[in-house]
CSV table of C-alpha atoms and ligand atoms in Angstrom, one decimal:
chain,number,residue,atom,x,y,z
A,15,UNK,CA,-32.9,1.9,14.9
A,16,UNK,CA,-30.4,-0.4,15.0
A,17,UNK,CA,-27.4,0.4,12.8
A,18,UNK,CA,-26.2,-1.9,10.0
A,19,UNK,CA,-22.9,-3.2,10.9
A,20,UNK,CA,-20.3,-3.2,8.2
A,21,UNK,CA,-20.1,-5.8,5.9
A,22,UNK,CA,-16.5,-6.1,6.5
A,23,UNK,CA,-15.6,-5.2,10.5
A,24,UNK,CA,-12.9,-3.0,11.5
A,25,UNK,CA,-10.1,-4.8,13.6
A,26,UNK,CA,-10.6,-4.9,17.4
A,27,UNK,CA,-9.5,-1.6,19.5
A,28,UNK,CA,-6.4,-3.0,20.6
A,29,UNK,CA,-5.1,-3.5,16.9
A,30,UNK,CA,-5.8,-0.2,15.5
A,31,UNK,CA,-4.7,1.4,19.3
A,32,UNK,CA,-1.4,0.1,18.1
A,33,UNK,CA,-1.5,1.0,14.5
A,34,UNK,CA,-1.5,4.6,15.4
A,35,UNK,CA,0.3,4.2,18.7
A,36,UNK,CA,3.0,3.0,15.7
A,37,UNK,CA,2.5,5.6,13.5
A,38,UNK,CA,3.0,8.6,15.5
A,39,UNK,CA,6.1,7.3,17.2
A,40,UNK,CA,7.8,5.7,14.1
A,41,UNK,CA,5.8,6.3,10.8
A,42,UNK,CA,5.3,2.9,10.1
A,43,UNK,CA,3.3,0.2,11.1
A,44,UNK,CA,3.7,-4.0,10.7
A,45,UNK,CA,0.2,-5.6,11.0
A,46,UNK,CA,0.4,-9.4,10.1
A,47,UNK,CA,-3.1,-11.1,9.5
A,48,UNK,CA,-4.9,-8.0,9.4
A,49,UNK,CA,-6.7,-8.5,6.1
A,50,UNK,CA,-10.2,-10.3,7.1
A,51,UNK,CA,-9.8,-14.1,5.9
A,52,UNK,CA,-13.2,-13.9,3.1
A,53,UNK,CA,-11.3,-10.5,1.9
A,54,UNK,CA,-8.0,-12.0,1.7
A,55,UNK,CA,-9.1,-15.3,-0.6
A,56,UNK,CA,-11.5,-12.8,-2.9
A,57,UNK,CA,-8.8,-10.2,-3.3
A,58,UNK,CA,-6.2,-13.1,-3.8
A,59,UNK,CA,-8.7,-14.3,-6.5
A,60,UNK,CA,-8.9,-11.8,-8.7
A,61,UNK,CA,-5.2,-10.3,-8.4
A,62,UNK,CA,-4.1,-14.3,-9.5
A,63,UNK,CA,-6.9,-14.2,-12.4
A,64,UNK,CA,-5.7,-10.6,-13.8
A,65,UNK,CA,-2.2,-12.0,-13.5
A,66,UNK,CA,-3.0,-14.8,-15.6
A,67,UNK,CA,-4.6,-12.6,-18.2
A,68,UNK,CA,-2.1,-10.0,-18.1
A,69,UNK,CA,-4.3,-7.7,-17.5
A,70,UNK,CA,-1.8,-5.4,-15.7
A,71,UNK,CA,0.6,-1.9,-16.9
A,72,UNK,CA,4.1,-1.9,-16.1
A,73,UNK,CA,4.4,0.5,-13.1
A,74,UNK,CA,5.7,3.8,-13.5
A,75,UNK,CA,7.2,6.5,-10.7
A,76,UNK,CA,5.4,9.4,-10.8
A,77,UNK,CA,1.9,10.9,-12.3
A,78,UNK,CA,0.7,12.7,-15.5
A,79,UNK,CA,3.8,15.2,-16.6
A,80,UNK,CA,5.7,13.3,-14.0
A,81,UNK,CA,5.5,10.1,-14.7
A,82,UNK,CA,8.5,8.1,-15.6
A,83,UNK,CA,9.0,4.3,-16.2
A,84,UNK,CA,12.7,3.7,-15.6
A,85,UNK,CA,12.7,-0.1,-15.3
A,86,UNK,CA,16.1,0.4,-13.5
A,87,UNK,CA,14.3,1.5,-10.4
A,88,UNK,CA,10.9,-0.2,-10.2
A,89,UNK,CA,10.3,-3.2,-12.0
A,90,UNK,CA,6.5,-4.7,-11.5
A,91,UNK,CA,3.4,-4.2,-12.5
A,92,UNK,CA,-0.3,-2.6,-11.4
A,93,UNK,CA,-3.8,-2.5,-12.2
A,94,UNK,CA,-6.0,0.2,-10.6
A,95,UNK,CA,-8.9,-0.8,-8.5
A,96,UNK,CA,-12.2,1.0,-9.2
A,97,UNK,CA,-14.8,-0.8,-7.1
A,98,UNK,CA,-16.7,-2.5,-9.6
A,99,UNK,CA,-16.3,-6.0,-8.1
A,100,UNK,CA,-17.5,-6.9,-4.9
A,101,UNK,CA,-14.1,-7.5,-3.3
A,102,UNK,CA,-13.0,-4.2,-4.4
A,103,UNK,CA,-16.2,-2.6,-3.1
A,104,UNK,CA,-15.7,-4.5,0.2
A,105,UNK,CA,-11.8,-3.4,0.7
A,106,UNK,CA,-12.4,0.4,-0.2
A,107,UNK,CA,-15.2,0.0,2.7
A,108,UNK,CA,-12.7,-1.4,4.9
A,109,UNK,CA,-10.1,1.4,3.8
A,110,UNK,CA,-12.8,3.9,4.5
A,111,UNK,CA,-13.6,2.9,7.7
A,112,UNK,CA,-9.5,3.1,8.6
A,113,UNK,CA,-9.8,6.3,7.0
A,114,UNK,CA,-12.2,7.6,9.4
A,115,UNK,CA,-10.3,5.9,12.7
A,116,UNK,CA,-7.0,7.9,11.2
A,117,UNK,CA,-8.5,10.9,10.8
A,118,UNK,CA,-10.2,11.0,14.1
A,119,UNK,CA,-7.7,9.9,16.1
A,120,UNK,CA,-4.1,11.7,14.6
A,121,UNK,CA,-6.1,14.2,12.8
A,122,UNK,CA,-4.3,13.7,9.4
A,123,UNK,CA,-7.2,14.5,7.0
A,124,UNK,CA,-6.9,12.1,4.8
A,125,UNK,CA,-9.2,12.8,1.9
A,126,UNK,CA,-8.9,10.6,-1.2
A,127,UNK,CA,-7.8,7.0,-1.5
A,128,UNK,CA,-6.4,5.1,-4.5
A,129,UNK,CA,-5.4,1.7,-4.7
A,130,UNK,CA,-4.1,-0.9,-6.9
A,131,UNK,CA,-3.2,-4.4,-6.6
A,132,UNK,CA,0.6,-5.0,-7.7
A,133,UNK,CA,1.9,-8.1,-9.2
A,134,UNK,CA,6.3,-8.6,-9.2
A,135,UNK,CA,6.8,-11.6,-11.2
A,136,UNK,CA,10.5,-13.4,-10.4
A,137,UNK,CA,13.3,-10.7,-11.2
A,138,UNK,CA,10.8,-7.7,-10.6
A,139,UNK,CA,11.5,-5.0,-7.7
A,140,UNK,CA,11.5,-1.6,-6.3
A,141,UNK,CA,14.3,-0.1,-5.4
A,142,UNK,CA,14.5,2.5,-2.4
A,143,UNK,CA,12.1,5.2,-2.7
A,144,UNK,CA,9.2,7.3,-0.6
A,145,UNK,CA,5.5,7.2,-1.7
A,146,UNK,CA,5.0,10.8,-2.3
A,147,UNK,CA,5.9,12.9,-5.0
A,148,UNK,CA,8.1,16.1,-4.9
A,149,UNK,CA,6.5,19.1,-5.3
A,150,UNK,CA,3.1,17.9,-4.1
A,151,UNK,CA,2.1,16.8,-0.8
A,152,UNK,CA,-0.1,14.4,-2.0
A,153,UNK,CA,0.2,10.8,-0.9
A,154,UNK,CA,0.6,11.2,3.0
A,155,UNK,CA,-0.3,7.3,4.1
A,156,UNK,CA,0.4,4.2,2.4
A,157,UNK,CA,-1.3,0.8,2.7
A,158,UNK,CA,0.3,-2.4,1.6
A,159,UNK,CA,-1.7,-5.5,1.7
A,160,UNK,CA,-0.2,-8.9,1.1
A,161,UNK,CA,-1.9,-11.5,-0.9
A,162,UNK,CA,0.6,-14.7,-0.8
A,163,UNK,CA,-0.3,-17.9,0.7
A,164,UNK,CA,3.2,-18.5,2.0
A,165,UNK,CA,6.3,-16.9,1.7
A,166,UNK,CA,9.5,-18.7,2.6
A,167,UNK,CA,12.4,-16.2,3.0
A,168,UNK,CA,14.4,-18.1,-0.1
A,169,UNK,CA,11.4,-16.1,-2.4
A,170,UNK,CA,13.4,-13.0,-1.6
A,171,UNK,CA,10.6,-9.7,-2.3
A,172,UNK,CA,11.1,-8.6,1.3
A,173,UNK,CA,10.0,-5.7,2.1
A,174,UNK,CA,13.0,-3.1,3.6
A,175,UNK,CA,11.9,-0.6,5.6
A,176,UNK,CA,14.0,2.6,6.7
A,177,UNK,CA,13.8,4.4,10.1
A,178,UNK,CA,11.8,7.9,9.2
A,179,UNK,CA,13.7,10.2,8.1
A,180,UNK,CA,16.7,8.3,7.9
A,181,UNK,CA,19.7,8.7,4.7
A,182,UNK,CA,20.9,5.9,2.7
A,183,UNK,CA,23.6,5.5,5.1
A,184,UNK,CA,21.0,3.9,8.2
A,185,UNK,CA,20.9,0.3,8.7
A,186,UNK,CA,17.0,-1.0,7.9
A,187,UNK,CA,14.5,-0.7,10.5
A,188,UNK,CA,12.8,-4.0,9.2
A,189,UNK,CA,12.9,-6.5,6.5
A,190,UNK,CA,8.7,-8.0,6.3
A,191,UNK,CA,7.9,-11.1,4.4
A,192,UNK,CA,4.8,-10.2,2.4
A,193,UNK,CA,2.6,-13.1,4.1
A,194,UNK,CA,-1.1,-13.7,3.6
A,195,UNK,CA,-3.2,-10.9,4.8
A,196,UNK,CA,-0.4,-9.1,6.3
A,197,UNK,CA,-0.8,-4.7,6.3
A,198,UNK,CA,2.0,-2.3,6.0
A,199,UNK,CA,1.3,1.3,7.1
A,200,UNK,CA,3.8,3.8,6.4
A,201,UNK,CA,3.8,7.7,6.3
A,202,UNK,CA,4.3,8.6,2.5
A,203,UNK,CA,6.5,11.3,2.9
A,204,UNK,CA,9.2,10.6,5.2
A,205,UNK,CA,9.6,6.4,5.5
A,206,UNK,CA,12.0,5.3,2.6
A,207,UNK,CA,11.4,1.8,1.8
A,208,UNK,CA,12.3,-0.7,-1.0
A,209,UNK,CA,11.2,-4.1,-2.0
A,210,UNK,CA,14.0,-6.9,-2.8
A,211,UNK,CA,14.0,-8.4,-5.9
A,212,UNK,CA,11.4,-11.4,-6.0
A,213,UNK,CA,12.0,-15.2,-7.3
A,214,UNK,CA,8.5,-16.2,-7.0
A,215,UNK,CA,5.5,-14.3,-8.4
A,216,UNK,CA,4.5,-12.0,-5.2
A,217,UNK,CA,0.9,-10.1,-5.5
A,218,UNK,CA,-0.6,-8.0,-3.3
A,219,UNK,CA,-2.1,-4.1,-3.3
A,220,UNK,CA,-0.5,-1.0,-2.8
A,221,UNK,CA,-2.7,2.3,-1.9
A,222,UNK,CA,-2.2,5.4,-0.4
A,223,UNK,CA,-4.6,8.2,1.3
A,224,UNK,CA,-4.1,11.6,0.2
A,225,UNK,CA,-4.6,15.1,1.7
A,226,UNK,CA,-6.4,17.4,-0.9
A,227,UNK,CA,-3.3,19.9,-2.1
A,228,UNK,CA,-5.5,22.7,-3.2
A,229,UNK,CA,-3.4,25.0,-5.4
A,230,UNK,CA,-4.1,28.7,-6.6
A,231,UNK,CA,-7.7,27.7,-5.4
A,232,UNK,CA,-7.6,24.9,-7.5
A,233,UNK,CA,-9.0,21.8,-5.6
A,234,UNK,CA,-6.8,18.9,-6.4
A,235,UNK,CA,-4.9,20.2,-9.4
A,236,UNK,CA,-3.3,17.1,-9.8
A,237,UNK,CA,-6.7,14.4,-9.9
B,22,OGA,C1,5.1,0.9,-3.5
B,22,OGA,C2,5.5,-0.3,-2.4
B,22,OGA,C3,5.9,-2.1,-1.1
B,22,OGA,C4,5.6,-4.0,-1.0
B,22,OGA,O1,4.1,0.1,-4.5
B,22,OGA,O2,5.4,2.2,-3.4
B,22,OGA,O3,6.4,0.3,-1.8
B,22,OGA,O4,6.2,-4.1,-0.3
B,22,OGA,N1,5.4,-1.6,-2.2
B,22,OGA,O5,4.8,-4.3,-2.1
B,23,MN,MN1,6.9,2.5,-1.8
């Protein structure tokens, strides 16, 4: 019996090895052009259509009872992905394969994936933050995917990454331009980062893998 090849194959071993080595060594990894070409085009078309229809919600900080809509910290728009289109289904399958590899090689025990299209219109930004909310070890590894064709530096909108565990006085470790099909991995609890104000519409995907926080015997009380 031959195994059925995945629709969207994973990157080669060298690429996976460098992601895992970066995550262990410094807590983040920048992978230009990692998203497969066909998936890039399909997801880009989808996020542009969603933006044109204005089918987006203002992004908040925190969730449920802790949810805050603080436009001084974060100004952008999101649309949650539910896997209901072929592009989203392929993306979720691609992410699932990454999860299996990360779990096997880093023994993190990632459990659930949540992803949203993220649109920053001119003037929008996201100040320095961590992706994991206080008090709940829910988001463990963050994944950001860029769906912009070209991105000259004058557009602003760079992702600034600070060294793992550093405070506000540390120099940034990287300024990353949100270029086509580029993918960033970050440990959600320890790598501070920010999105500089953008001067052009900036589209992408923000996503996270969670562990399953069981509190008082209740499985995943935050879900
Ligand atoms: C986020 C985030 C970074 C980016 O959505 O939490 O930090 O470059 N995004 O879009
Ligand atoms: Mn973030």
